[in-house]
């Protein structure tokens, strides 16, 4: 069954949300009303195209779950400007006439240069809350260093559960104070351990500090240079976050919150 057909057929009940891993740091969320929200989907191979000096270091190793044009998105969240999060080669297919985009000022400026209708491009600042049908978005700080100082994390509050998408971040606790205080039930954390991101052991430790019930790792096995070993978080989660369930998803797999 095609991925998009599986998404369409996935029943989401009231007080539920279905979370699909798209690979890399990308996720698709379906709510009970059938609306679709994507966070940082990466469908093309633009990173290798844009950084040819790295040779095969940024070659895409895992194929996308579908074509970008097949997704009929209501909302697109883009955490920062790095092209494995802001897919410039697929963005024209991802943004449909109805799609509302929420992102930082850097990405918004790039979208304006590309000629997009800025009435549907919304700039989020750290600490801002946005109410959407079915959930609210709280834009939170993360530490992606000098690589992307305006990078964001997101906390999606569905009313019955909070989903924390950490984005690309190091374990800089003073900058992660908001999600630590909010204790989200589900945390999506990077584990690649490169370019300033958490590795598997750090992600397990952070999950323990967050007191989340479920941790979903991401940001691994897409590029050779990104590294990432899921066995690290498998080995560490029991000690670092004994009350947290690790949900290791394959591409296209669904987890319901």
PDB file of C-alpha atoms in Angstrom:
ATOM      1  CA  UNK A   1       0.000   0.000   0.000  1.00  0.00           C
ATOM      2  CA  UNK A   2       1.306   3.448  -0.886  1.00  0.00           C
ATOM      3  CA  UNK A   3       2.263   5.680   2.025  1.00  0.00           C
ATOM      4  CA  UNK A   4      -0.292   8.349   1.177  1.00  0.00           C
ATOM      5  CA  UNK A   5      -3.029   5.733   0.913  1.00  0.00           C
ATOM      6  CA  UNK A   6      -2.033   4.386   4.332  1.00  0.00           C
ATOM      7  CA  UNK A   7      -2.203   7.895   5.786  1.00  0.00           C
ATOM      8  CA  UNK A   8      -5.649   8.396   4.245  1.00  0.00           C
ATOM      9  CA  UNK A   9      -6.916   5.097   5.652  1.00  0.00           C
ATOM     10  CA  UNK A  10      -5.471   5.647   9.136  1.00  0.00           C
ATOM     11  CA  UNK A  11      -8.397   6.324  11.434  1.00  0.00           C
ATOM     12  CA  UNK A  12      -7.726   8.996  14.038  1.00  0.00           C
ATOM     13  CA  UNK A  13     -10.265   9.131  16.827  1.00  0.00           C
ATOM     14  CA  UNK A  14     -11.196  12.072  18.991  1.00  0.00           C
ATOM     15  CA  UNK A  15      -8.410  12.847  21.484  1.00  0.00           C
ATOM     16  CA  UNK A  16      -5.850  11.144  19.245  1.00  0.00           C
ATOM     17  CA  UNK A  17      -3.206  12.240  16.778  1.00  0.00           C
ATOM     18  CA  UNK A  18      -1.304  10.013  14.353  1.00  0.00           C
ATOM     19  CA  UNK A  19       2.408  10.764  13.938  1.00  0.00           C
ATOM     20  CA  UNK A  20       4.228   9.338  10.899  1.00  0.00           C
ATOM     21  CA  UNK A  21       8.013   9.468  10.523  1.00  0.00           C
ATOM     22  CA  UNK A  22       8.955  10.685   7.036  1.00  0.00           C
ATOM     23  CA  UNK A  23      12.663   9.985   7.538  1.00  0.00           C
ATOM     24  CA  UNK A  24      15.491  12.314   8.593  1.00  0.00           C
ATOM     25  CA  UNK A  25      13.841  14.953  10.832  1.00  0.00           C
ATOM     26  CA  UNK A  26      10.513  14.961   8.994  1.00  0.00           C
ATOM     27  CA  UNK A  27       7.142  14.053  10.482  1.00  0.00           C
ATOM     28  CA  UNK A  28       3.535  14.068   9.309  1.00  0.00           C
ATOM     29  CA  UNK A  29       0.712  14.525  11.817  1.00  0.00           C
ATOM     30  CA  UNK A  30      -2.909  13.642  11.139  1.00  0.00           C
ATOM     31  CA  UNK A  31      -5.568  14.861  13.548  1.00  0.00           C
ATOM     32  CA  UNK A  32      -9.108  13.590  14.117  1.00  0.00           C
ATOM     33  CA  UNK A  33     -10.551  16.115  11.661  1.00  0.00           C
ATOM     34  CA  UNK A  34      -8.299  14.719   8.905  1.00  0.00           C
ATOM     35  CA  UNK A  35      -6.034  17.771   8.719  1.00  0.00           C
ATOM     36  CA  UNK A  36      -2.384  17.127   7.869  1.00  0.00           C
ATOM     37  CA  UNK A  37       0.592  18.932   9.365  1.00  0.00           C
ATOM     38  CA  UNK A  38       4.163  18.285   8.234  1.00  0.00           C
ATOM     39  CA  UNK A  39       7.262  19.225  10.209  1.00  0.00           C
ATOM     40  CA  UNK A  40      10.563  19.572   8.330  1.00  0.00           C
ATOM     41  CA  UNK A  41       9.846  17.084   5.516  1.00  0.00           C
ATOM     42  CA  UNK A  42      12.840  16.236   3.306  1.00  0.00           C
ATOM     43  CA  UNK A  43      11.888  14.628  -0.016  1.00  0.00           C
ATOM     44  CA  UNK A  44      14.560  15.636  -2.511  1.00  0.00           C
ATOM     45  CA  UNK A  45      18.338  15.254  -2.689  1.00  0.00           C
ATOM     46  CA  UNK A  46      18.997  18.989  -2.580  1.00  0.00           C
ATOM     47  CA  UNK A  47      21.537  18.850   0.252  1.00  0.00           C
ATOM     48  CA  UNK A  48      24.024  16.946  -1.894  1.00  0.00           C
ATOM     49  CA  UNK A  49      23.246  19.224  -4.846  1.00  0.00           C
ATOM     50  CA  UNK A  50      23.878  22.349  -2.788  1.00  0.00           C
ATOM     51  CA  UNK A  51      27.017  21.071  -1.032  1.00  0.00           C
ATOM     52  CA  UNK A  52      28.900  19.288  -3.847  1.00  0.00           C
ATOM     53  CA  UNK A  53      32.248  19.771  -2.097  1.00  0.00           C
ATOM     54  CA  UNK A  54      31.251  17.047   0.392  1.00  0.00           C
ATOM     55  CA  UNK A  55      31.015  14.489  -2.402  1.00  0.00           C
ATOM     56  CA  UNK A  56      28.880  11.590  -1.223  1.00  0.00           C
ATOM     57  CA  UNK A  57      28.880  12.788   2.394  1.00  0.00           C
ATOM     58  CA  UNK A  58      25.414  14.248   1.910  1.00  0.00           C
ATOM     59  CA  UNK A  59      24.117  11.706  -0.586  1.00  0.00           C
ATOM     60  CA  UNK A  60      20.618  10.617   0.320  1.00  0.00           C
ATOM     61  CA  UNK A  61      20.744   6.986   1.468  1.00  0.00           C
ATOM     62  CA  UNK A  62      17.079   6.354   2.296  1.00  0.00           C
ATOM     63  CA  UNK A  63      14.420   6.991  -0.363  1.00  0.00           C
ATOM     64  CA  UNK A  64      11.496   9.262   0.517  1.00  0.00           C
ATOM     65  CA  UNK A  65       8.260   7.604   1.598  1.00  0.00           C
ATOM     66  CA  UNK A  66       6.383   9.321  -1.255  1.00  0.00           C
ATOM     67  CA  UNK A  67       6.623  12.202  -3.679  1.00  0.00           C
ATOM     68  CA  UNK A  68       6.271  15.631  -2.091  1.00  0.00           C
ATOM     69  CA  UNK A  69       3.416  16.495  -4.459  1.00  0.00           C
ATOM     70  CA  UNK A  70       1.359  13.585  -3.112  1.00  0.00           C
ATOM     71  CA  UNK A  71       0.907  15.242   0.282  1.00  0.00           C
ATOM     72  CA  UNK A  72      -2.032  17.612   0.612  1.00  0.00           C
ATOM     73  CA  UNK A  73      -0.807  19.653   3.556  1.00  0.00           C
ATOM     74  CA  UNK A  74      -2.914  22.014   5.619  1.00  0.00           C
ATOM     75  CA  UNK A  75       0.059  23.188   7.690  1.00  0.00           C
ATOM     76  CA  UNK A  76       3.811  23.112   7.083  1.00  0.00           C
ATOM     77  CA  UNK A  77       6.211  23.795   9.955  1.00  0.00           C
ATOM     78  CA  UNK A  78       9.859  24.521   9.127  1.00  0.00           C
ATOM     79  CA  UNK A  79      12.178  24.763  12.112  1.00  0.00           C
ATOM     80  CA  UNK A  80      15.152  26.381  10.377  1.00  0.00           C
ATOM     81  CA  UNK A  81      16.879  27.052   7.097  1.00  0.00           C
ATOM     82  CA  UNK A  82      19.158  24.019   6.677  1.00  0.00           C
ATOM     83  CA  UNK A  83      18.033  22.217   3.575  1.00  0.00           C
ATOM     84  CA  UNK A  84      17.354  18.845   5.175  1.00  0.00           C
ATOM     85  CA  UNK A  85      14.638  20.768   7.050  1.00  0.00           C
ATOM     86  CA  UNK A  86      13.833  23.432   4.444  1.00  0.00           C
ATOM     87  CA  UNK A  87      13.753  21.385   1.247  1.00  0.00           C
ATOM     88  CA  UNK A  88      14.086  24.029  -1.460  1.00  0.00           C
ATOM     89  CA  UNK A  89      13.758  21.496  -4.283  1.00  0.00           C
ATOM     90  CA  UNK A  90      10.454  20.140  -2.947  1.00  0.00           C
ATOM     91  CA  UNK A  91       8.965  23.270  -1.408  1.00  0.00           C
ATOM     92  CA  UNK A  92       6.983  24.144  -4.541  1.00  0.00           C
ATOM     93  CA  UNK A  93       5.202  20.789  -4.375  1.00  0.00           C
ATOM     94  CA  UNK A  94       4.705  20.886  -0.602  1.00  0.00           C
ATOM     95  CA  UNK A  95       3.013  24.281  -0.462  1.00  0.00           C
ATOM     96  CA  UNK A  96      -0.454  23.951  -1.935  1.00  0.00           C
ATOM     97  CA  UNK A  97      -3.009  26.742  -2.324  1.00  0.00           C
ATOM     98  CA  UNK A  98      -4.445  25.979   1.122  1.00  0.00           C
ATOM     99  CA  UNK A  99      -1.156  25.346   2.971  1.00  0.00           C
ATOM    100  CA  UNK A 100      -0.255  27.678   5.835  1.00  0.00           C
ATOM    101  CA  UNK A 101       3.478  27.835   6.584  1.00  0.00           C
ATOM    102  CA  UNK A 102       4.914  28.582  10.045  1.00  0.00           C
ATOM    103  CA  UNK A 103       8.644  29.114  10.322  1.00  0.00           C
ATOM    104  CA  UNK A 104      11.440  31.421  11.471  1.00  0.00           C
ATOM    105  CA  UNK A 105      12.352  34.775   9.944  1.00  0.00           C
ATOM    106  CA  UNK A 106      15.256  33.375   7.892  1.00  0.00           C
ATOM    107  CA  UNK A 107      13.127  30.812   6.054  1.00  0.00           C
ATOM    108  CA  UNK A 108      10.310  33.321   5.621  1.00  0.00           C
ATOM    109  CA  UNK A 109      12.710  35.730   3.919  1.00  0.00           C
ATOM    110  CA  UNK A 110      13.837  32.970   1.556  1.00  0.00           C
ATOM    111  CA  UNK A 111      10.239  32.095   0.711  1.00  0.00           C
ATOM    112  CA  UNK A 112       9.550  35.745  -0.035  1.00  0.00           C
ATOM    113  CA  UNK A 113      12.498  35.789  -2.448  1.00  0.00           C
ATOM    114  CA  UNK A 114      10.994  32.737  -4.136  1.00  0.00           C
ATOM    115  CA  UNK A 115       7.765  34.656  -4.706  1.00  0.00           C
ATOM    116  CA  UNK A 116       5.398  32.983  -2.243  1.00  0.00           C
ATOM    117  CA  UNK A 117       2.241  34.653  -0.979  1.00  0.00           C
ATOM    118  CA  UNK A 118       3.399  36.085   2.331  1.00  0.00           C
ATOM    119  CA  UNK A 119      -0.165  36.162   3.648  1.00  0.00           C
ATOM    120  CA  UNK A 120       0.223  32.425   4.196  1.00  0.00           C
ATOM    121  CA  UNK A 121       3.816  32.521   5.496  1.00  0.00           C
ATOM    122  CA  UNK A 122       3.798  33.149   9.235  1.00  0.00           C
ATOM    123  CA  UNK A 123       6.941  34.085  11.178  1.00  0.00           C
ATOM    124  CA  UNK A 124       7.246  32.480  14.588  1.00  0.00           C
ATOM    125  CA  UNK A 125       9.373  34.008  17.317  1.00  0.00           C
ATOM    126  CA  UNK A 126      10.672  32.052  20.274  1.00  0.00           C
ATOM    127  CA  UNK A 127       7.994  32.112  22.950  1.00  0.00           C
ATOM    128  CA  UNK A 128       5.112  32.864  20.566  1.00  0.00           C
ATOM    129  CA  UNK A 129       1.976  30.716  20.676  1.00  0.00           C
ATOM    130  CA  UNK A 130      -0.275  30.156  17.676  1.00  0.00           C
ATOM    131  CA  UNK A 131      -3.752  28.622  17.840  1.00  0.00           C
ATOM    132  CA  UNK A 132      -4.716  26.327  14.966  1.00  0.00           C
ATOM    133  CA  UNK A 133      -7.656  23.943  14.491  1.00  0.00           C
ATOM    134  CA  UNK A 134      -6.975  20.964  16.761  1.00  0.00           C
ATOM    135  CA  UNK A 135      -3.831  22.199  18.498  1.00  0.00           C
ATOM    136  CA  UNK A 136      -1.640  25.143  19.414  1.00  0.00           C
ATOM    137  CA  UNK A 137       2.006  25.686  18.468  1.00  0.00           C
ATOM    138  CA  UNK A 138       4.493  27.092  20.943  1.00  0.00           C
ATOM    139  CA  UNK A 139       7.783  28.072  19.305  1.00  0.00           C
ATOM    140  CA  UNK A 140      10.649  27.302  21.681  1.00  0.00           C
ATOM    141  CA  UNK A 141      14.376  27.865  21.757  1.00  0.00           C
ATOM    142  CA  UNK A 142      16.977  25.303  20.769  1.00  0.00           C
ATOM    143  CA  UNK A 143      20.745  25.457  20.435  1.00  0.00           C
ATOM    144  CA  UNK A 144      21.929  24.834  16.899  1.00  0.00           C
ATOM    145  CA  UNK A 145      24.881  27.135  17.512  1.00  0.00           C
ATOM    146  CA  UNK A 146      26.212  29.528  14.905  1.00  0.00           C
ATOM    147  CA  UNK A 147      24.945  27.179  12.183  1.00  0.00           C
ATOM    148  CA  UNK A 148      21.392  28.473  12.621  1.00  0.00           C
ATOM    149  CA  UNK A 149      20.947  30.885  15.542  1.00  0.00           C
ATOM    150  CA  UNK A 150      17.254  31.432  14.755  1.00  0.00           C
ATOM    151  CA  UNK A 151      16.448  27.697  14.717  1.00  0.00           C
ATOM    152  CA  UNK A 152      13.230  26.732  16.508  1.00  0.00           C
ATOM    153  CA  UNK A 153      11.738  23.820  18.346  1.00  0.00           C
ATOM    154  CA  UNK A 154       7.963  23.317  18.508  1.00  0.00           C
ATOM    155  CA  UNK A 155       5.566  22.163  21.207  1.00  0.00           C
ATOM    156  CA  UNK A 156       2.225  21.100  19.778  1.00  0.00           C
ATOM    157  CA  UNK A 157      -0.468  21.054  22.464  1.00  0.00           C
ATOM    158  CA  UNK A 158      -3.466  18.967  21.414  1.00  0.00           C
ATOM    159  CA  UNK A 159      -5.264  19.523  24.712  1.00  0.00           C
ATOM    160  CA  UNK A 160      -5.033  15.859  25.647  1.00  0.00           C
ATOM    161  CA  UNK A 161      -1.267  15.551  25.048  1.00  0.00           C
ATOM    162  CA  UNK A 162       1.762  17.693  24.231  1.00  0.00           C
ATOM    163  CA  UNK A 163       4.197  16.750  21.442  1.00  0.00           C
ATOM    164  CA  UNK A 164       7.654  18.315  21.604  1.00  0.00           C
ATOM    165  CA  UNK A 165       9.698  18.535  18.427  1.00  0.00           C
ATOM    166  CA  UNK A 166      13.140  19.569  19.613  1.00  0.00           C
ATOM    167  CA  UNK A 167      14.532  20.441  16.194  1.00  0.00           C
ATOM    168  CA  UNK A 168      18.300  20.493  15.801  1.00  0.00           C
ATOM    169  CA  UNK A 169      19.775  21.110  19.229  1.00  0.00           C
ATOM    170  CA  UNK A 170      22.615  20.490  21.598  1.00  0.00           C
ATOM    171  CA  UNK A 171      22.016  19.684  25.258  1.00  0.00           C
ATOM    172  CA  UNK A 172      22.290  23.302  26.416  1.00  0.00           C
ATOM    173  CA  UNK A 173      19.886  23.159  29.331  1.00  0.00           C
ATOM    174  CA  UNK A 174      19.437  26.913  29.976  1.00  0.00           C
ATOM    175  CA  UNK A 175      18.124  27.296  26.426  1.00  0.00           C
ATOM    176  CA  UNK A 176      15.803  24.309  26.813  1.00  0.00           C
ATOM    177  CA  UNK A 177      14.093  25.598  29.959  1.00  0.00           C
ATOM    178  CA  UNK A 178      10.612  25.930  28.444  1.00  0.00           C
ATOM    179  CA  UNK A 179      10.144  22.301  27.322  1.00  0.00           C
ATOM    180  CA  UNK A 180      11.781  21.140  30.564  1.00  0.00           C
ATOM    181  CA  UNK A 181       9.153  23.047  32.552  1.00  0.00           C
ATOM    182  CA  UNK A 182       6.269  21.851  30.370  1.00  0.00           C
ATOM    183  CA  UNK A 183       7.119  18.120  30.649  1.00  0.00           C
ATOM    184  CA  UNK A 184       5.637  17.106  27.260  1.00  0.00           C
ATOM    185  CA  UNK A 185       4.220  13.599  27.062  1.00  0.00           C
ATOM    186  CA  UNK A 186       5.954  12.849  23.730  1.00  0.00           C
ATOM    187  CA  UNK A 187       9.400  14.114  22.694  1.00  0.00           C
ATOM    188  CA  UNK A 188      10.917  13.862  19.213  1.00  0.00           C
ATOM    189  CA  UNK A 189      14.687  14.195  19.613  1.00  0.00           C
ATOM    190  CA  UNK A 190      17.644  14.111  17.187  1.00  0.00           C
ATOM    191  CA  UNK A 191      20.269  11.434  17.824  1.00  0.00           C
ATOM    192  CA  UNK A 192      22.824  11.964  15.058  1.00  0.00           C
ATOM    193  CA  UNK A 193      25.465  13.517  17.313  1.00  0.00           C
ATOM    194  CA  UNK A 194      26.916  15.650  14.515  1.00  0.00           C
ATOM    195  CA  UNK A 195      26.771  19.357  13.660  1.00  0.00           C
ATOM    196  CA  UNK A 196      25.978  20.204  17.280  1.00  0.00           C
ATOM    197  CA  UNK A 197      23.050  17.813  17.713  1.00  0.00           C
ATOM    198  CA  UNK A 198      22.311  15.399  20.521  1.00  0.00           C
ATOM    199  CA  UNK A 199      23.712  11.915  20.202  1.00  0.00           C
ATOM    200  CA  UNK A 200      21.808   8.869  21.416  1.00  0.00           C
ATOM    201  CA  UNK A 201      23.112   8.989  24.988  1.00  0.00           C
ATOM    202  CA  UNK A 202      22.425  12.702  25.305  1.00  0.00           C
ATOM    203  CA  UNK A 203      18.933  12.252  23.868  1.00  0.00           C
ATOM    204  CA  UNK A 204      18.208   9.553  26.448  1.00  0.00           C
ATOM    205  CA  UNK A 205      19.439  11.847  29.227  1.00  0.00           C
ATOM    206  CA  UNK A 206      17.331  14.719  27.900  1.00  0.00           C
ATOM    207  CA  UNK A 207      14.267  12.465  27.713  1.00  0.00           C
ATOM    208  CA  UNK A 208      14.770  11.699  31.397  1.00  0.00           C
ATOM    209  CA  UNK A 209      14.998  15.391  32.254  1.00  0.00           C
ATOM    210  CA  UNK A 210      11.863  16.114  30.203  1.00  0.00           C
ATOM    211  CA  UNK A 211       9.992  13.373  32.091  1.00  0.00           C
ATOM    212  CA  UNK A 212       8.309  12.457  28.822  1.00  0.00           C
ATOM    213  CA  UNK A 213       6.357   9.215  28.561  1.00  0.00           C
ATOM    214  CA  UNK A 214       7.474   8.504  24.986  1.00  0.00           C
ATOM    215  CA  UNK A 215      10.618   9.418  23.063  1.00  0.00           C
ATOM    216  CA  UNK A 216      10.816   9.153  19.263  1.00  0.00           C
ATOM    217  CA  UNK A 217      14.366   9.479  17.883  1.00  0.00           C
ATOM    218  CA  UNK A 218      15.058  11.028  14.492  1.00  0.00           C
ATOM    219  CA  UNK A 219      17.767  12.659  12.358  1.00  0.00           C
ATOM    220  CA  UNK A 220      19.782   9.551  11.502  1.00  0.00           C
ATOM    221  CA  UNK A 221      20.589   7.230   8.583  1.00  0.00           C
ATOM    222  CA  UNK A 222      19.865   9.758   5.822  1.00  0.00           C
ATOM    223  CA  UNK A 223      23.388  11.022   5.085  1.00  0.00           C
ATOM    224  CA  UNK A 224      26.796   9.401   5.713  1.00  0.00           C
ATOM    225  CA  UNK A 225      28.104  12.591   7.353  1.00  0.00           C
ATOM    226  CA  UNK A 226      25.216  12.800   9.805  1.00  0.00           C
ATOM    227  CA  UNK A 227      26.119   9.555  11.563  1.00  0.00           C
ATOM    228  CA  UNK A 228      23.681   8.537  14.315  1.00  0.00           C
ATOM    229  CA  UNK A 229      23.438   5.155  16.022  1.00  0.00           C
ATOM    230  CA  UNK A 230      19.983   4.259  17.397  1.00  0.00           C
ATOM    231  CA  UNK A 231      21.564   1.511  19.473  1.00  0.00           C
ATOM    232  CA  UNK A 232      23.037   4.259  21.682  1.00  0.00           C
ATOM    233  CA  UNK A 233      19.630   5.490  22.786  1.00  0.00           C
ATOM    234  CA  UNK A 234      18.319   1.918  23.038  1.00  0.00           C
ATOM    235  CA  UNK A 235      21.131   1.099  25.455  1.00  0.00           C
ATOM    236  CA  UNK A 236      20.851   4.318  27.468  1.00  0.00           C
ATOM    237  CA  UNK A 237      17.115   4.945  27.773  1.00  0.00           C
ATOM    238  CA  UNK A 238      16.525   2.419  30.554  1.00  0.00           C
ATOM    239  CA  UNK A 239      19.063   4.072  32.817  1.00  0.00           C
ATOM    240  CA  UNK A 240      18.637   7.702  31.825  1.00  0.00           C
ATOM    241  CA  UNK A 241      14.842   7.716  31.431  1.00  0.00           C
ATOM    242  CA  UNK A 242      13.435   4.594  33.116  1.00  0.00           C
ATOM    243  CA  UNK A 243       9.840   5.844  32.935  1.00  0.00           C
ATOM    244  CA  UNK A 244      10.051   6.669  29.219  1.00  0.00           C
ATOM    245  CA  UNK A 245       9.083   4.313  26.398  1.00  0.00           C
ATOM    246  CA  UNK A 246      11.355   4.467  23.352  1.00  0.00           C
ATOM    247  CA  UNK A 247       9.458   4.295  20.065  1.00  0.00           C
ATOM    248  CA  UNK A 248      11.932   3.637  17.279  1.00  0.00           C
ATOM    249  CA  UNK A 249      10.006   4.108  14.024  1.00  0.00           C
ATOM    250  CA  UNK A 250      10.870   3.003  10.532  1.00  0.00           C
ATOM    251  CA  UNK A 251      10.176   5.412   7.680  1.00  0.00           C
ATOM    252  CA  UNK A 252       6.446   5.689   7.080  1.00  0.00           C
ATOM    253  CA  UNK A 253       5.507   4.036  10.374  1.00  0.00           C
ATOM    254  CA  UNK A 254       2.770   5.565  12.511  1.00  0.00           C
ATOM    255  CA  UNK A 255       2.583   6.158  16.254  1.00  0.00           C
ATOM    256  CA  UNK A 256      -0.653   7.397  17.817  1.00  0.00           C
ATOM    257  CA  UNK A 257      -0.615   9.761  20.753  1.00  0.00           C
TER     258      UNK A 257
END
